[in-house]
Coordinates of C-alpha atoms in Angstrom, one line a residue:
Chain A
X257 CA 4.2 35.8 0.0
X258 CA 3.9 33.1 2.6
X259 CA 5.6 29.8 1.7
X260 CA 4.8 26.8 4.0
X261 CA 6.0 23.2 3.7
X262 CA 4.4 20.3 5.6
X263 CA 6.3 17.1 5.9
X264 CA 4.8 13.7 7.0
X265 CA 4.4 10.2 5.9
X266 CA 1.7 8.9 3.6
X267 CA -1.4 8.3 5.7
X268 CA -0.6 10.9 8.5
X269 CA -2.8 13.6 7.0
X270 CA -0.3 16.2 5.8
X271 CA -2.1 16.6 2.5
X272 CA -5.2 17.5 4.5
X273 CA -3.2 19.8 6.8
X274 CA -2.0 21.7 3.7
X275 CA -5.6 21.9 2.5
X276 CA -6.8 23.2 5.9
X277 CA -4.2 25.9 5.9
X278 CA -4.7 26.8 2.2
X279 CA -8.5 27.1 2.7
X280 CA -8.0 29.2 5.8
X281 CA -5.7 31.6 3.9
X282 CA -8.3 31.7 1.0
X283 CA -11.1 32.5 3.4
X284 CA -9.0 35.3 4.8
X285 CA -8.8 36.8 1.3
X286 CA -5.5 35.6 0.1
X287 CA -4.6 34.1 -3.3
X288 CA -3.6 30.5 -2.5
X289 CA -1.8 27.5 -3.9
X290 CA -1.7 24.2 -2.1
X291 CA -0.4 21.0 -3.6
X292 CA 0.8 17.7 -2.1
X293 CA 3.8 15.8 -3.5
X294 CA 3.5 12.1 -2.7
X295 CA 6.9 10.7 -3.8
X296 CA 6.6 7.0 -3.6
X297 CA 2.8 7.2 -3.3
X298 CA 2.8 4.8 -0.4
X299 CA 1.3 4.8 3.0
X300 CA 4.3 5.3 5.4
X301 CA 6.6 6.8 2.7
X302 CA 7.8 10.4 3.1
X303 CA 5.6 13.0 1.4
X304 CA 5.2 16.7 1.5
X305 CA 2.6 19.3 1.0
X306 CA 3.2 23.0 -0.1
X307 CA 1.1 26.0 0.6
X308 CA 1.7 29.5 -0.9
X309 CA -0.4 32.5 0.1
X310 CA -0.1 36.0 -1.3
X311 CA -2.1 39.2 -1.4
X312 CA -1.7 39.3 -5.2
X313 CA -1.6 36.6 -7.9
X314 CA 1.1 34.0 -7.4
X315 CA 3.4 33.4 -10.3
X316 CA 5.7 30.9 -8.5
X317 CA 5.2 27.1 -9.1
X318 CA 6.6 23.8 -7.8
X319 CA 8.2 22.7 -4.6
X320 CA 9.0 25.4 -2.1
X321 CA 12.8 25.7 -1.8
X322 CA 12.8 28.8 0.4
X323 CA 10.1 28.1 3.1
X324 CA 9.1 30.7 5.7
X325 CA 7.6 27.9 7.8
X326 CA 8.3 24.1 7.8
X327 CA 5.9 21.9 9.8
X328 CA 7.0 18.3 10.5
X329 CA 4.4 15.8 11.7
X330 CA 6.8 12.9 12.3
X331 CA 10.2 13.5 13.9
X332 CA 11.6 10.2 12.4
X333 CA 11.7 12.1 9.1
X334 CA 14.5 14.4 10.4
X335 CA 17.1 11.7 10.0
X336 CA 16.0 10.6 6.6
X337 CA 17.8 12.6 3.9
X338 CA 15.4 11.4 1.2
X339 CA 12.5 13.2 3.1
X340 CA 14.2 16.5 2.5
X341 CA 12.7 18.3 5.5
X342 CA 15.6 20.7 6.3
X343 CA 16.7 22.1 2.9
X344 CA 16.0 25.8 2.5
X345 CA 15.7 26.6 6.2
X346 CA 17.4 30.0 7.0
X347 CA 17.5 32.3 10.0
X348 CA 14.3 33.8 8.6
X349 CA 12.3 30.6 8.6
X350 CA 10.4 28.9 11.5
X351 CA 10.5 25.2 12.1
X352 CA 7.7 23.4 14.0
X353 CA 8.0 19.7 14.9
X354 CA 5.4 17.4 16.5
X355 CA 7.6 15.6 19.1
X356 CA 8.1 15.1 22.8
X357 CA 11.7 16.3 22.6
X358 CA 12.8 19.8 23.5
X359 CA 13.3 22.7 21.0
X360 CA 16.9 23.1 22.3
X361 CA 17.8 19.5 21.6
X362 CA 16.6 19.7 18.0
X363 CA 18.1 23.2 17.4
X364 CA 21.5 22.0 18.6
X365 CA 21.5 18.6 17.0
X366 CA 20.5 19.9 13.6
X367 CA 22.3 23.3 13.8
X368 CA 19.2 25.2 12.9
X369 CA 19.7 29.0 12.7
X370 CA 16.0 30.0 12.7
X371 CA 13.4 29.6 15.4
X372 CA 12.4 26.0 16.4
X373 CA 9.0 25.4 18.0
X374 CA 7.7 22.2 19.5
X375 CA 4.1 20.8 19.2
X376 CA 3.8 18.2 22.0
X377 CA 2.0 15.0 21.1
X378 CA -1.5 14.9 22.7
X379 CA -1.2 12.8 25.9
X380 CA -4.4 10.8 25.3
X381 CA -3.1 9.4 21.9
X382 CA -0.8 6.6 23.0
X383 CA -2.4 4.0 20.6
X384 CA -2.0 6.1 17.5
X385 CA 1.4 7.5 18.1
X386 CA -0.1 11.0 18.1
X387 CA -1.2 10.8 14.4
X388 CA -5.1 10.5 14.7
X389 CA -5.5 14.3 14.6
X390 CA -2.3 15.3 13.0
X391 CA -3.9 17.0 10.0
X392 CA -5.9 19.3 12.3
X393 CA -2.9 19.8 14.6
X394 CA -0.5 20.8 11.9
X395 CA -3.1 22.8 9.8
X396 CA -4.0 24.8 12.9
X397 CA -0.4 25.3 13.8
X398 CA 0.3 26.8 10.4
X399 CA -2.8 29.1 10.7
X400 CA -1.8 30.3 14.1
X401 CA 1.9 30.9 13.3
X402 CA 0.9 32.9 10.2
X403 CA -1.5 35.0 12.3
X404 CA -4.8 33.9 10.9
X405 CA -8.0 34.2 13.1
X406 CA -9.5 31.3 15.0
X407 CA -13.0 31.5 13.5
X408 CA -11.5 31.3 9.9
X409 CA -9.4 28.3 10.9
X410 CA -12.5 26.5 12.3
X411 CA -14.4 27.3 9.1
X412 CA -11.6 25.8 7.1
X413 CA -11.5 22.6 9.3
X414 CA -15.2 22.1 8.8
X415 CA -14.9 22.6 5.0
X416 CA -12.0 20.2 4.6
X417 CA -13.4 17.5 6.9
X418 CA -17.1 17.8 5.9
X419 CA -17.3 14.2 4.6
X420 CA -16.4 12.8 8.1
X421 CA -18.8 12.2 11.0
X422 CA -19.8 15.1 13.2
X423 CA -18.1 13.4 16.2
X424 CA -14.8 13.3 14.4
X425 CA -15.1 16.9 13.1
X426 CA -15.7 18.0 16.7
X427 CA -12.6 16.2 17.9
X428 CA -10.5 17.9 15.2
X429 CA -12.0 21.3 16.0
X430 CA -11.2 20.8 19.7
X431 CA -7.6 19.8 18.8
X432 CA -7.3 22.8 16.5
X433 CA -8.4 25.2 19.3
X434 CA -5.9 23.5 21.7
X435 CA -3.0 23.9 19.3
X436 CA -4.1 27.5 18.5
X437 CA -3.8 28.4 22.2
X438 CA -0.5 26.6 22.6
X439 CA 1.4 28.5 19.9
X440 CA 2.4 32.2 19.5
X441 CA 0.5 34.2 17.0
X442 CA 1.9 35.5 13.7
X443 CA 5.6 34.9 14.2
X444 CA 6.1 33.8 10.6
X445 CA 7.1 36.6 8.3
X446 CA 6.3 36.7 4.6
X447 CA 9.3 36.0 2.4
X448 CA 10.4 38.2 -0.5
X449 CA 9.1 37.8 -4.0
X450 CA 11.9 36.2 -5.8
X451 CA 10.5 35.5 -9.3
X452 CA 11.3 39.0 -10.5
X453 CA 11.9 38.1 -14.1
X454 CA 12.8 35.3 -16.5
X455 CA 16.5 34.3 -16.4
X456 CA 18.3 32.4 -19.0
X457 CA 19.1 28.9 -17.6
X458 CA 22.8 27.8 -17.5
X459 CA 22.6 25.0 -20.0
X460 CA 24.9 22.0 -19.4
X461 CA 25.7 19.6 -22.3
X462 CA 25.3 16.0 -21.4
X463 CA 27.1 13.6 -23.7
X464 CA 25.3 10.4 -24.7
X465 CA 26.1 7.4 -22.5
X466 CA 26.8 3.8 -23.3
X467 CA 23.6 1.7 -23.1
X468 CA 25.2 -0.4 -20.3
X469 CA 25.4 2.8 -18.2
X470 CA 22.2 4.5 -19.1
X471 CA 20.1 1.3 -18.9
X472 CA 21.8 -0.7 -16.4
X473 CA 20.8 -4.2 -15.2
X474 CA 20.8 -5.4 -11.6
X475 CA 22.7 -8.6 -11.2
X476 CA 22.3 -9.0 -7.4
X477 CA 19.3 -10.6 -5.8
X478 CA 17.1 -9.0 -3.1
X479 CA 18.9 -5.7 -3.1
X480 CA 15.8 -4.1 -1.5
X481 CA 17.2 -5.3 1.8
X482 CA 19.3 -2.2 1.6
X483 CA 16.2 -0.1 2.1
X484 CA 15.5 0.2 5.8
X485 CA 11.7 0.5 5.7
X486 CA 11.7 0.0 9.5
X487 CA 11.6 3.8 9.9
X488 CA 8.1 3.9 8.4
X489 CA 6.7 2.5 11.7
X490 CA 4.6 4.6 14.0
X491 CA 3.8 1.6 16.2
X492 CA 6.3 -1.2 16.9
X493 CA 5.1 -4.8 17.4
X494 CA 6.8 -6.3 20.4
X495 CA 6.5 -10.1 21.1
X496 CA 6.1 -11.1 24.8
X497 CA 8.1 -14.4 24.4
X498 CA 6.7 -15.8 27.7
X499 CA 3.1 -15.7 26.2
X500 CA 4.1 -16.8 22.7
X501 CA 2.7 -20.3 21.8
X502 CA 5.1 -20.7 18.9
X503 CA 2.3 -21.3 16.4
X504 CA 4.2 -19.5 13.6
X505 CA 1.2 -17.6 12.3
X506 CA 2.9 -14.2 12.5
X507 CA 5.7 -15.6 10.4
X508 CA 3.3 -16.9 7.8
X509 CA 1.1 -13.8 7.6
X510 CA 3.7 -11.0 7.7
X511 CA 3.4 -9.6 4.2
X512 CA 7.0 -8.3 4.4
X513 CA 8.4 -11.7 5.4
X514 CA 10.3 -9.9 8.2
X515 CA 9.3 -12.3 11.0
X516 CA 11.7 -15.3 11.1
X517 CA 11.5 -18.4 13.4
X518 CA 14.3 -19.6 15.5
X519 CA 15.1 -23.4 15.6
X520 CA 12.7 -23.8 18.5
X521 CA 9.9 -21.9 16.7
X522 CA 10.2 -18.5 18.5
X523 CA 9.4 -15.6 16.2
X524 CA 11.9 -12.8 15.8
X525 CA 11.1 -9.5 14.1
X526 CA 13.5 -7.7 11.8
X527 CA 12.9 -4.1 13.0
X528 CA 15.2 -2.7 10.2
X529 CA 12.5 -3.6 7.7
X530 CA 9.2 -4.1 9.7
X531 CA 6.8 -1.4 8.5
X532 CA 4.5 -1.7 11.5
X533 CA 1.3 -2.9 9.7
X534 CA 0.5 -5.0 12.9
X535 CA -1.0 -7.9 11.0
X536 CA 1.1 -10.0 13.4
X537 CA -0.6 -8.4 16.4
X538 CA -4.1 -8.9 14.8
X539 CA -3.5 -12.5 13.9
X540 CA -1.7 -13.7 17.1
X541 CA -4.1 -16.2 18.7
X542 CA -2.3 -15.9 22.1
X543 CA -2.5 -12.1 22.0
X544 CA 1.3 -12.1 22.8
X545 CA 2.2 -9.1 20.7
X546 CA 2.0 -5.5 22.0
X547 CA 2.1 -2.2 19.9
X548 CA 4.5 0.3 21.4
X549 CA 4.6 3.8 19.9
X550 CA 8.0 4.5 18.4
X551 CA 8.3 7.9 20.1
X552 CA 8.1 6.1 23.5
X553 CA 11.6 4.9 22.9
X554 CA 13.2 8.3 23.3
X555 CA 13.1 9.3 19.6
X556 CA 15.7 8.6 17.0
X557 CA 18.0 11.7 17.2
Chain B
X230 CA 0.0 -39.6 -6.9
X231 CA 2.2 -37.4 -4.6
X232 CA 0.9 -36.9 -1.2
X233 CA -0.1 -33.4 -0.1
X234 CA 3.0 -31.8 1.5
X235 CA 1.2 -28.8 3.0
X236 CA -0.9 -30.3 5.8
X237 CA -0.4 -27.7 8.5
X238 CA 1.0 -24.2 8.8
X239 CA 4.2 -25.7 10.0
X240 CA 4.7 -27.4 6.6
X241 CA 5.0 -24.0 4.8
X242 CA 8.5 -22.9 3.8
X243 CA 10.6 -21.4 6.6
X244 CA 12.7 -19.3 4.3
X245 CA 11.3 -16.4 2.2
X246 CA 13.3 -15.8 -0.9
X247 CA 11.4 -12.4 -1.5
X248 CA 13.5 -9.7 0.1
X249 CA 12.1 -7.1 2.5
X250 CA 12.5 -3.4 2.2
X251 CA 10.0 -3.0 -0.7
X252 CA 8.1 0.3 -1.3
X253 CA 4.7 -1.6 -1.0
X254 CA 2.3 -0.1 1.6
X255 CA 2.4 -1.6 5.1
X256 CA -0.2 -4.4 5.2
X257 CA -0.2 -4.9 1.4
X258 CA -2.3 -8.0 0.5
X259 CA -0.6 -8.4 -2.9
X260 CA 2.8 -8.6 -1.3
X261 CA 1.5 -11.4 0.9
X262 CA 0.4 -13.3 -2.2
X263 CA 3.7 -12.8 -4.1
X264 CA 5.7 -13.7 -1.0
X265 CA 4.0 -17.2 -0.9
X266 CA 4.5 -17.6 -4.7
X267 CA 8.2 -17.0 -4.3
X268 CA 8.3 -19.4 -1.3
X269 CA 6.9 -22.2 -3.3
X270 CA 8.3 -21.5 -6.8
X271 CA 11.9 -20.8 -5.5
X272 CA 14.5 -18.6 -7.0
X273 CA 14.7 -19.9 -10.6
X274 CA 11.9 -17.6 -11.9
X275 CA 11.5 -14.7 -14.2
X276 CA 8.7 -12.3 -13.3
X277 CA 7.2 -10.5 -16.3
X278 CA 5.5 -7.6 -14.7
X279 CA 2.9 -5.4 -16.3
X280 CA 2.6 -1.8 -15.0
X281 CA 0.8 -1.7 -11.6
X282 CA 1.5 -1.4 -7.9
X283 CA 3.9 -4.3 -7.9
X284 CA 6.2 -2.8 -10.6
X285 CA 7.3 -0.4 -7.8
X286 CA 8.9 -3.4 -6.1
X287 CA 11.7 -3.2 -8.5
X288 CA 12.9 0.4 -8.8
X289 CA 16.6 0.6 -9.9
X290 CA 18.8 -0.3 -8.1
X291 CA 16.6 -2.1 -5.7
X292 CA 14.6 -5.3 -6.2
X293 CA 13.2 -7.8 -3.7
X294 CA 13.4 -10.7 -6.3
X295 CA 16.3 -13.2 -6.2
X296 CA 15.5 -14.4 -9.7
X297 CA 14.9 -12.2 -12.8
X298 CA 12.4 -9.5 -13.5
X299 CA 11.3 -7.7 -16.6
X300 CA 8.9 -4.8 -17.0
X301 CA 6.3 -4.5 -19.7
X302 CA 3.5 -2.2 -20.7
X303 CA 0.2 -2.8 -19.0
X304 CA -1.5 -4.7 -21.8
X305 CA 1.3 -6.9 -22.9
X306 CA 2.8 -8.9 -20.1
X307 CA 1.7 -12.3 -21.6
X308 CA 3.2 -11.3 -24.9
X309 CA 6.4 -10.4 -23.1
X310 CA 6.3 -13.8 -21.4
X311 CA 6.1 -15.5 -24.8
X312 CA 9.3 -13.7 -25.9
X313 CA 11.1 -14.7 -22.7
X314 CA 9.9 -18.3 -22.9
X315 CA 11.0 -18.5 -26.6
X316 CA 14.4 -17.0 -25.8
X317 CA 15.0 -19.5 -23.0
X318 CA 13.9 -22.4 -25.3
X319 CA 16.3 -21.2 -28.0
X320 CA 19.2 -20.9 -25.5
X321 CA 18.6 -24.4 -24.3
X322 CA 18.3 -25.7 -27.8
X323 CA 21.7 -24.1 -28.7
X324 CA 23.2 -25.5 -25.5
X325 CA 23.9 -22.0 -24.2
X326 CA 21.7 -22.7 -21.2
X327 CA 21.7 -25.9 -19.3
X328 CA 18.2 -27.4 -18.9
X329 CA 18.6 -27.4 -15.1
X330 CA 19.2 -23.6 -15.2
X331 CA 15.9 -23.0 -17.0
X332 CA 13.6 -20.4 -15.5
X333 CA 9.9 -20.6 -14.6
X334 CA 8.2 -17.7 -16.5
X335 CA 5.6 -15.9 -14.3
X336 CA 3.4 -13.1 -15.5
X337 CA 2.6 -10.7 -12.6
X338 CA -0.2 -8.2 -13.1
X339 CA -2.8 -6.4 -11.2
X340 CA -6.6 -6.7 -11.9
X341 CA -6.5 -3.6 -14.1
X342 CA -4.3 -5.4 -16.6
X343 CA -5.7 -9.0 -16.0
X344 CA -9.5 -8.1 -16.2
X345 CA -9.1 -5.3 -18.7
X346 CA -6.5 -4.1 -21.0
X347 CA -4.3 -7.2 -20.8
X348 CA -7.1 -9.7 -21.4
X349 CA -6.5 -9.9 -25.2
X350 CA -2.8 -10.7 -24.8
X351 CA -3.6 -13.3 -22.1
X352 CA -6.2 -14.9 -24.4
X353 CA -3.6 -15.2 -27.2
X354 CA -1.0 -16.7 -24.8
X355 CA -3.5 -19.4 -23.7
X356 CA -4.4 -20.0 -27.4
X357 CA -0.7 -20.7 -28.1
X358 CA -0.5 -22.9 -25.0
X359 CA 2.3 -20.8 -23.7
X360 CA 4.2 -22.6 -20.8
X361 CA 3.8 -20.0 -18.1
X362 CA 2.2 -19.1 -14.7
X363 CA 0.0 -16.0 -14.5
X364 CA -0.4 -14.4 -11.1
X365 CA -3.1 -11.7 -11.0
X366 CA -3.1 -9.9 -7.6
X367 CA -6.7 -8.6 -7.5
X368 CA -7.1 -5.5 -5.3
X369 CA -10.3 -4.7 -7.2
X370 CA -9.2 -1.3 -8.6
X371 CA -6.4 0.7 -10.2
X372 CA -4.6 0.8 -6.8
X373 CA -1.3 2.4 -8.0
X374 CA -3.0 5.6 -9.3
X375 CA -5.4 6.3 -6.5
X376 CA -7.8 3.4 -6.7
X377 CA -10.1 4.1 -9.7
X378 CA -12.6 1.4 -10.5
X379 CA -11.5 -1.5 -12.8
X380 CA -13.5 -4.4 -14.3
X381 CA -12.7 -6.3 -11.1
X382 CA -14.3 -3.7 -8.7
X383 CA -17.3 -5.3 -6.9
X384 CA -20.7 -3.8 -7.2
X385 CA -21.3 -1.0 -4.7
X386 CA -17.6 -0.3 -3.8
X387 CA -16.6 3.4 -3.6
X388 CA -13.5 4.2 -5.7
X389 CA -11.9 7.4 -6.8
X390 CA -14.1 7.3 -10.0
X391 CA -17.2 6.0 -8.2
X392 CA -17.1 8.2 -5.1
X393 CA -20.9 8.8 -4.8
X394 CA -23.2 7.0 -2.3
X395 CA -24.1 3.7 -4.0
X396 CA -20.5 3.2 -5.2
X397 CA -19.6 1.4 -8.4
X398 CA -22.6 0.7 -10.6
X399 CA -20.9 -2.2 -12.5
X400 CA -20.4 -5.8 -11.5
X401 CA -17.1 -7.7 -11.0
X402 CA -16.2 -9.5 -14.1
X403 CA -16.0 -13.4 -13.9
X404 CA -12.4 -13.7 -15.0
X405 CA -12.1 -17.2 -13.7
X406 CA -14.8 -18.4 -16.1
X407 CA -13.3 -16.4 -19.0
X408 CA -9.9 -17.9 -18.4
X409 CA -11.3 -21.4 -17.9
X410 CA -13.3 -21.2 -21.2
X411 CA -9.9 -21.2 -22.9
X412 CA -9.3 -24.7 -21.5
X413 CA -5.7 -23.9 -20.1
X414 CA -3.8 -26.4 -18.0
X415 CA -4.9 -24.9 -14.7
X416 CA -6.9 -22.0 -13.3
X417 CA -7.3 -21.2 -9.6
X418 CA -8.5 -18.5 -7.2
X419 CA -6.5 -18.1 -4.1
X420 CA -6.2 -15.8 -1.0
X421 CA -3.1 -14.9 1.0
X422 CA -5.2 -15.3 4.1
X423 CA -5.6 -19.0 3.3
X424 CA -1.9 -19.9 2.8
X425 CA -2.3 -23.7 2.9
X426 CA -4.9 -23.7 0.2
X427 CA -2.7 -21.3 -1.8
X428 CA 0.5 -23.3 -1.3
X429 CA -1.2 -26.6 -2.4
X430 CA -2.5 -24.9 -5.6
X431 CA 0.9 -23.3 -6.4
X432 CA 2.7 -26.6 -5.9
X433 CA 0.1 -28.4 -8.1
X434 CA 0.6 -25.7 -10.9
X435 CA 4.4 -25.9 -10.5
X436 CA 4.3 -29.6 -11.5
X437 CA 2.2 -28.9 -14.6
X438 CA 3.1 -27.4 -18.0
X439 CA 1.2 -24.9 -20.2
X440 CA -0.8 -21.9 -19.1
X441 CA -1.4 -22.0 -15.3
X442 CA -3.6 -19.1 -14.2
X443 CA -4.1 -17.6 -10.7
X444 CA -6.4 -14.9 -9.4
X445 CA -5.2 -13.9 -5.9
X446 CA -7.4 -11.8 -3.6
X447 CA -5.3 -8.8 -2.5
X448 CA -6.9 -6.7 0.2
X449 CA -5.6 -3.2 -0.1
X450 CA -5.6 -1.0 3.1
X451 CA -4.9 2.1 1.0
X452 CA -7.6 1.7 -1.6
X453 CA -10.2 -0.2 0.5
X454 CA -9.8 2.2 3.4
X455 CA -9.2 0.0 6.5
X456 CA -6.5 -0.3 9.1
X457 CA -3.5 -2.2 7.6
X458 CA -3.6 -4.8 10.4
X459 CA -7.0 -6.0 9.2
X460 CA -5.6 -7.3 5.8
X461 CA -5.6 -11.0 6.8
X462 CA -8.9 -10.8 8.8
X463 CA -10.6 -9.2 5.8
X464 CA -9.2 -11.9 3.4
X465 CA -10.5 -14.6 5.8
X466 CA -14.0 -13.0 5.9
X467 CA -14.1 -12.8 2.1
X468 CA -13.8 -16.6 2.0
X469 CA -16.0 -17.3 5.0
X470 CA -18.9 -15.1 3.7
X471 CA -18.6 -16.8 0.3
X472 CA -17.8 -13.6 -1.5
X473 CA -14.4 -15.0 -2.7
X474 CA -14.8 -18.6 -3.7
X475 CA -11.7 -20.7 -3.5
X476 CA -11.8 -22.9 -6.6
X477 CA -9.7 -24.5 -9.3
X478 CA -10.2 -25.6 -12.9
X479 CA -8.3 -28.7 -14.1
X480 CA -9.0 -31.3 -16.8
X481 CA -12.2 -29.6 -17.8
X482 CA -13.7 -29.6 -14.3
X483 CA -14.2 -26.8 -11.7
X484 CA -14.0 -27.8 -8.1
X485 CA -14.2 -25.8 -4.9
X486 CA -11.3 -26.4 -2.6
X487 CA -13.1 -24.8 0.3
X488 CA -16.8 -24.1 0.7
X489 CA -18.3 -21.7 3.1
X490 CA -21.0 -23.0 5.6
X491 CA -24.6 -23.3 4.5
X492 CA -26.6 -20.2 3.8
X493 CA -28.2 -20.3 7.3
X494 CA -24.9 -20.8 9.1
X495 CA -22.3 -18.7 7.3
X496 CA -21.7 -15.1 8.3
X497 CA -23.5 -12.5 6.1
X498 CA -21.7 -10.4 3.6
X499 CA -22.2 -7.4 6.0
X500 CA -19.4 -8.7 8.2
X501 CA -17.0 -8.4 5.3
X502 CA -18.3 -5.2 4.0
X503 CA -18.6 -3.2 7.2
X504 CA -14.8 -3.6 7.9
X505 CA -14.0 -1.5 4.8
X506 CA -14.3 2.2 4.2
X507 CA -15.2 1.7 0.5
X508 CA -18.5 0.2 1.7
X509 CA -19.1 2.6 4.6
X510 CA -21.9 4.2 2.6
X511 CA -23.9 1.0 2.9
X512 CA -24.2 1.6 6.7
X513 CA -23.9 5.3 7.2
X514 CA -25.6 7.7 7.5
X515 CA -28.5 5.3 6.8
X516 CA -28.4 1.5 6.1
X517 CA -28.9 0.8 2.5
X518 CA -30.9 -2.4 3.0
X519 CA -31.8 -2.8 -0.7
X520 CA -28.1 -2.8 -1.9
X521 CA -27.0 -5.0 1.0
X522 CA -29.7 -7.5 0.2
X523 CA -28.7 -7.5 -3.5
X524 CA -25.1 -8.2 -2.7
X525 CA -26.1 -11.0 -0.3
X526 CA -28.5 -12.5 -2.9
X527 CA -25.8 -12.6 -5.5
X528 CA -23.5 -14.5 -3.2
X529 CA -26.3 -16.9 -2.1
X530 CA -27.2 -17.5 -5.7
X531 CA -23.7 -18.4 -6.6
X532 CA -23.4 -21.1 -3.9
X533 CA -27.0 -22.4 -4.5
X534 CA -25.9 -23.3 -8.0
X535 CA -22.7 -25.1 -7.0
X536 CA -23.4 -28.9 -7.2

């Protein structure tokens, strides 16, 4: 059975990538499961999508803990323990990351035993941080690495994107073919069936807790500041202070309240919490804010 | 009479009590509304929050609020507010809470609760003249569960439960009038894209007693399908095209705090609709002239009947 896990952030298209791969497997005659897990159910929050494909009925359910292939759309997830991108990787599994870094760097930094492959970001996608076609890119990568045929992949892309305009479908197909040609065919090997039989669980008795422990209250204010939502960003707003007219509109309209004003009215962005929505850029009357892709800053490893 | 303190953008508070780092989507219109409410109301508040997107602001052990927060079921936030208000009053009466430490009770719900299942509890709270502020962030659908239509969804909007071309067959409920018919102390519509108008109204309500009710437009990039950076631009267009009237009810009278230009001069509703994926079916693959004209006619009709 093939077990594939896609990791991305809400809005990057990893649910669709999973659907494209699942549909491709199905068209190739496999029994298929594909299911997204949204976690916080928020744009920008880590999410994952699981695909299982087997020649016979699949009796396994739930999150894939022993993946044969892991595909990561956004390298910033690597340093986020809550995203859970690395658990379950063994020397058997293949890891594919969409990044501009080298495979060696990632393998060494993260002590990965199995094969690491790189999917370079498309060069003409500076404004989107490489995410405009991420679902087709990652779906196609999965199909190629699992040895599926190109015509089946194209059929799956058309089926999954059929509500979009012909122009956008064509762009996704072109990107799929490009990715297909870049990556080696069929290097992912099917993992063993592990659900051989029912096993009695090891029950653990949990004693009842005091109400003050089981239903605790928070007595501190604004503890959310401990959550560094800055790593949600794909694009970073950067203020050109020479062009800033100090009108304060970015400070007023930032929904997160992360743009403060200095005593002389100059805005300062708290990058630890800025989610990169770019309302500041859209509302700046002096056009003094640029959007810089996060991966242009040399990554976060 | 106190003079208006919010004349220009620079008069708005510099400090935001609401903490960053929330799980709300980037570009969330509701968060923008709540941020300004916290700016003006200050820290001595207790938010009574019905189930919805904004309940996820406070997930143990994290909260952006500096005051208190309590979670209720979707239909019962105003009932919860009654309990909280009564408890505070009892504590003050027994001298266990100093009057200067009293908290402003604020009900916080989405449109699903305000326009639908929480309406009965809200009606009861107004009947009892409960001393509270109600903030409904209106993103025109059940945003937290994947944007199914609610009683606040506008006619023609595509949602998870009205995905077909033509969109939602129903019409947005006139909650402002339903609330105003209870004759509470104050009712207002506001929009985060118009922070001065909103700040003045919150300040006005803060100085009153009794039920003070707000419906705040909350553009939703995730549910309305647009780029998050457009949230403020879309909010402004909602006001300019006349789709979202900014008004208030006080002392038995409804007044509009900002009126769009005349029918001939104001931008058509198309300018607002075409920015949002939920209305894309009105333009592609073919223009739906009939439905566009119907939406425009409803807006024109509203303003034609405003004295």
